[in-house]
CSV table of C-alpha atoms in Angstrom, one decimal:
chain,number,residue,atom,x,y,z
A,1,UNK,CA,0.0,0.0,0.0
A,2,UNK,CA,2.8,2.2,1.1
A,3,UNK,CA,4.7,2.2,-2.8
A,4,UNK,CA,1.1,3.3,-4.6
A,5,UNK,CA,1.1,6.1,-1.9
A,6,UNK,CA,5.4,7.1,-2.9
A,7,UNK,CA,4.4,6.4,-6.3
A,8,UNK,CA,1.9,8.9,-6.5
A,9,UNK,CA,3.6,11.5,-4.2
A,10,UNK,CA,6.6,11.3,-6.6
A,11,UNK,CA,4.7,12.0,-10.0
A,12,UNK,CA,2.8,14.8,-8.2
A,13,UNK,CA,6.5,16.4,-7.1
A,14,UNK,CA,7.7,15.8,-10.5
A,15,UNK,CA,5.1,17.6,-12.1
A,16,UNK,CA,5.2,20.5,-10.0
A,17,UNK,CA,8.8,20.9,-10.1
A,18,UNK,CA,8.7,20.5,-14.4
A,19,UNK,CA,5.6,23.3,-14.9
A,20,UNK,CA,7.5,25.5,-12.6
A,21,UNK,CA,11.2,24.4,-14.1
A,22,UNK,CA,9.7,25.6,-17.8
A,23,UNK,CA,8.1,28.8,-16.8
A,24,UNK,CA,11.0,30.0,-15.0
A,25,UNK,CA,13.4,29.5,-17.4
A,26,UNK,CA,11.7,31.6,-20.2
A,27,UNK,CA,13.5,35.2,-20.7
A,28,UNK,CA,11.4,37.9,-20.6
A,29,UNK,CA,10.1,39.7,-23.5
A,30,UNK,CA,9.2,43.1,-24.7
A,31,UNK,CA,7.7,45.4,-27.5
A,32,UNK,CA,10.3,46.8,-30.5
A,33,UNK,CA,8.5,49.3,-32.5
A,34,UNK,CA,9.4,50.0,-36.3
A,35,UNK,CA,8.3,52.1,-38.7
A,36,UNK,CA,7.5,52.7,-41.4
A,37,UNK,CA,5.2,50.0,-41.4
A,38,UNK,CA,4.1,48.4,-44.0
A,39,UNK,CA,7.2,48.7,-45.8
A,40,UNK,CA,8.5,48.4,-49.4
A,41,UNK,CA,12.0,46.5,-50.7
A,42,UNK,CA,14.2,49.6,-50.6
A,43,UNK,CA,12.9,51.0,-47.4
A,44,UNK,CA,15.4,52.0,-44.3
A,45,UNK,CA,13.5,50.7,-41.0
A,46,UNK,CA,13.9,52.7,-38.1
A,47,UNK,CA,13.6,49.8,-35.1
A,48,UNK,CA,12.9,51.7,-31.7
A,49,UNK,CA,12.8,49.7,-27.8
A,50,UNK,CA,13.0,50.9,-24.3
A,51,UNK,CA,12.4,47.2,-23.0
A,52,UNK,CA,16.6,46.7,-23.1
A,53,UNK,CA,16.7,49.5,-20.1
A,54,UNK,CA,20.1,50.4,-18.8
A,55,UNK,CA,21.8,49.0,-21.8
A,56,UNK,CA,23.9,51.4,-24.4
A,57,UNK,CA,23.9,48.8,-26.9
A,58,UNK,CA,21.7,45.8,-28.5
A,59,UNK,CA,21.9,43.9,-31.5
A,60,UNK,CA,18.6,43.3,-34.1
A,61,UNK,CA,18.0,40.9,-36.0
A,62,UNK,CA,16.0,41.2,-39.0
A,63,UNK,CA,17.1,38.1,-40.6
A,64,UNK,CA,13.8,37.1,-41.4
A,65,UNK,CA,13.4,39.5,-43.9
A,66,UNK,CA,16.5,38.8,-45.2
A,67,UNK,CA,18.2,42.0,-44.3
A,68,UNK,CA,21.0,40.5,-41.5
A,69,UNK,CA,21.4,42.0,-38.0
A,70,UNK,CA,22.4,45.5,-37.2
A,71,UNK,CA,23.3,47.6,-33.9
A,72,UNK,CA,20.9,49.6,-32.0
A,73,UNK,CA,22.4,52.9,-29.7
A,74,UNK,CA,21.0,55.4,-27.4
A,75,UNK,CA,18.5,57.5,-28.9
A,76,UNK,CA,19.3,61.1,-28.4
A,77,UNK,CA,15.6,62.4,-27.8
A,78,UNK,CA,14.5,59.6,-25.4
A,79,UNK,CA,15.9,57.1,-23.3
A,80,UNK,CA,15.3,54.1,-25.9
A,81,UNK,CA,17.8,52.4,-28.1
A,82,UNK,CA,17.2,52.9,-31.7
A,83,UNK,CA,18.9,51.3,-34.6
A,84,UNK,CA,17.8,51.0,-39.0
A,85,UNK,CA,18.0,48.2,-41.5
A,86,UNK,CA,17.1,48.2,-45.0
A,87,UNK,CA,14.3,45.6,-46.5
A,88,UNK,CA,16.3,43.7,-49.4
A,89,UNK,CA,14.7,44.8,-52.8
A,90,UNK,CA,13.9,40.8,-53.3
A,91,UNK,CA,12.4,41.1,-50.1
A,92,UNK,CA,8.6,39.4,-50.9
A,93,UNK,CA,5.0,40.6,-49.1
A,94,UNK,CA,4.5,39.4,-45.7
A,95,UNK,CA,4.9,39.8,-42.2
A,96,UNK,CA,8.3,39.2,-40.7
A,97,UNK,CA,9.5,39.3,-36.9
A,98,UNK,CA,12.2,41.7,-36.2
A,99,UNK,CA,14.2,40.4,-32.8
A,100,UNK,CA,16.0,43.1,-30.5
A,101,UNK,CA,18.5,41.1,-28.3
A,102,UNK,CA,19.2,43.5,-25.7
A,103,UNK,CA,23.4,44.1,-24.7
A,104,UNK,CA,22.2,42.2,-20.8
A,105,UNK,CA,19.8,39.9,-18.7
A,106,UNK,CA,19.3,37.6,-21.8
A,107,UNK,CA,16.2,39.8,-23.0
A,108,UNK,CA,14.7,40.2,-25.8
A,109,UNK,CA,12.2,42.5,-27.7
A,110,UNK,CA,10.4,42.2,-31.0
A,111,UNK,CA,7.9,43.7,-33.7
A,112,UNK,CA,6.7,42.1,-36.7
A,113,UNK,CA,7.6,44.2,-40.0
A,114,UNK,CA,4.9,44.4,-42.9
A,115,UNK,CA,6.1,44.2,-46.4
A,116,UNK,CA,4.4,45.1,-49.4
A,117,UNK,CA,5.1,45.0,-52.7
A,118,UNK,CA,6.3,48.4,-54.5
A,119,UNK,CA,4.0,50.2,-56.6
A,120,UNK,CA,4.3,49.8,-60.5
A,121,UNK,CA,6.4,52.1,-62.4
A,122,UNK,CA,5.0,51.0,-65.6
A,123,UNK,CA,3.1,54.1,-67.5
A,124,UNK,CA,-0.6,53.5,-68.4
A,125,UNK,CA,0.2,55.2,-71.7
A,126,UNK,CA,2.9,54.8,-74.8
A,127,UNK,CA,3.6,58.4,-75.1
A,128,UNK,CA,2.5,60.7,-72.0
A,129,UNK,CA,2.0,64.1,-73.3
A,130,UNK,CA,2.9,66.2,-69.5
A,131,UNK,CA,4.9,65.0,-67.1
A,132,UNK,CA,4.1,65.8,-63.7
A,133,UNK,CA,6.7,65.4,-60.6
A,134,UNK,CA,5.4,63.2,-57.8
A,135,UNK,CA,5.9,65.8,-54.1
A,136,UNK,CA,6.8,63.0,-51.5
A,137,UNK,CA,4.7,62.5,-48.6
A,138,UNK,CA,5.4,61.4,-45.4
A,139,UNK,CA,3.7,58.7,-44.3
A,140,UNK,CA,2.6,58.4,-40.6
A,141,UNK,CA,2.5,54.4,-39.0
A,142,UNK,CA,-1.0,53.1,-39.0
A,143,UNK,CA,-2.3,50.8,-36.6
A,144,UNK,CA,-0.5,49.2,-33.2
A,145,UNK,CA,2.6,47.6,-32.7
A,146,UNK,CA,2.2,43.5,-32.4
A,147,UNK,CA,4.0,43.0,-29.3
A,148,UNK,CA,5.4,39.7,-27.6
A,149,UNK,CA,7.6,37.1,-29.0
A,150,UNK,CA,5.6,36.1,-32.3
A,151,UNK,CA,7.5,33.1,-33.4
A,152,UNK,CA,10.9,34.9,-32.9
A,153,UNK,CA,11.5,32.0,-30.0
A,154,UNK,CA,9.7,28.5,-30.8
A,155,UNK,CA,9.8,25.4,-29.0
A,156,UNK,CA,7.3,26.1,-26.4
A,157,UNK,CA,4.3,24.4,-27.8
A,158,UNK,CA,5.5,20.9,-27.2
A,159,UNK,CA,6.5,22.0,-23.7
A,160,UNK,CA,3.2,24.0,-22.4
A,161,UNK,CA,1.3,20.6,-23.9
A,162,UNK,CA,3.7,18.0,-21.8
A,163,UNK,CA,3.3,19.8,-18.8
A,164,UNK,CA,-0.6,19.9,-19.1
A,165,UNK,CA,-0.2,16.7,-20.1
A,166,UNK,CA,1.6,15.5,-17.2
A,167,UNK,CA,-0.6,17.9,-14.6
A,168,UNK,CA,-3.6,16.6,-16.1
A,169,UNK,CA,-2.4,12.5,-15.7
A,170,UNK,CA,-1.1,13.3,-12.2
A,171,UNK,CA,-4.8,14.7,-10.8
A,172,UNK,CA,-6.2,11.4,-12.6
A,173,UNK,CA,-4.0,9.6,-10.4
A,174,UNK,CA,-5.0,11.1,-7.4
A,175,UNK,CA,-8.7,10.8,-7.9
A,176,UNK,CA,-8.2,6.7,-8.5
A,177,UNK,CA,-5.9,6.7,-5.6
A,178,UNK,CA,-8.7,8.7,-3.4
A,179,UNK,CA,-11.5,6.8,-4.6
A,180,UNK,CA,-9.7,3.3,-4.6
A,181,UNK,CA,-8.5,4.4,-0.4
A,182,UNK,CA,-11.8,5.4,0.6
A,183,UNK,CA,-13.8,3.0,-1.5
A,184,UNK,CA,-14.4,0.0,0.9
A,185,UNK,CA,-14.7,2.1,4.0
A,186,UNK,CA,-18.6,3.3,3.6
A,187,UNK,CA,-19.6,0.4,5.6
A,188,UNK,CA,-20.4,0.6,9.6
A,189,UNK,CA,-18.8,-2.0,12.1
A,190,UNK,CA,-22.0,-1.1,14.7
């Protein structure tokens, strides 16, 4: 009776200590803003944190868009690091994460980057009889930064479902251990 009882005690320790093992181990995460975005092959991206606090230096990664990694520096008008990249002209349309590895603490920041394709440059007519000089606009960023990790850092999926899985197998064992106990003892002796 006594080795069920250990048995049981044991997978219920080794549960708790695994859930807690994989949440404590994840680095913490924070928000990188870029702009402009969307943006076209061709574009500089300007790639803005102040998650990597206390640091003078952190390294992006925009691999994913094919552009490499580049440094980030203290910005002089506020107290986040700010570093550019240019999207490759083969660069194709979709959304790509941009990681920010911050210089300490093993943290890291990211934004996802929207590319579009460029505009045509082919004219709707043979022979265009004026030809009138685009004025360039600024463009402002639209919409909110997608914050978190975003598939910069995978892995975790199979972890998060082992651990439910093992959380969920060690309850069931302790109901059929609780019933199985207390089972036989509903009679009286009176």
């Amino acid at each position: 009776m006594r080795a069920p009882r250990t048995l049981a005690g044991l997978v219920l320790a080794l549960s708790a200590t695994g859930s807690a093992g994989g949440v404590a181990s994840a680095a913490p995460a924070g928000d990188a803003e870029l702009f402009p975005t969307p943006a076209r092959p061709g574009d500089a991206v300007a790639v803005s944190t102040s998650f990597c606090t206390g640091d003078t230096t952190a390294t992006g990664d925009a691999t994913s868009v094919g552009a490499g990694e580049f440094t980030l520096a203290p910005s002089t008008q506020t107290d986040a690091l700010i570093g550019q990249f240019t999207v490759p002209s083969g660069a194709t349309a979709g959304n790509y994460t941009i990681a920010v590895s911050c210089a300490s603490g093993g943290r890291l920041a990211s934004g996802v980057l929207r590319v579009v394709q460029a505009a045509s440059t082919a004219s709707p007519t043979a022979t265009p009889t004026t030809t009138a000089t685009p004025t360039p606009t600024a463009t402002s960023p639209s919409g909110s930064v997608q914050g978190g990790i975003g598939g910069s850092v995978g892995g975790t999926g199979a972890l998060v479902a082992g651990t439910g899985a093992l959380l969920v197998a060690s309850a069931a064992g302790g109901v059929w251990m609780m019933r199985r106990r207390y089972g036989g003892r509903h009679t009286s002796d009176h």
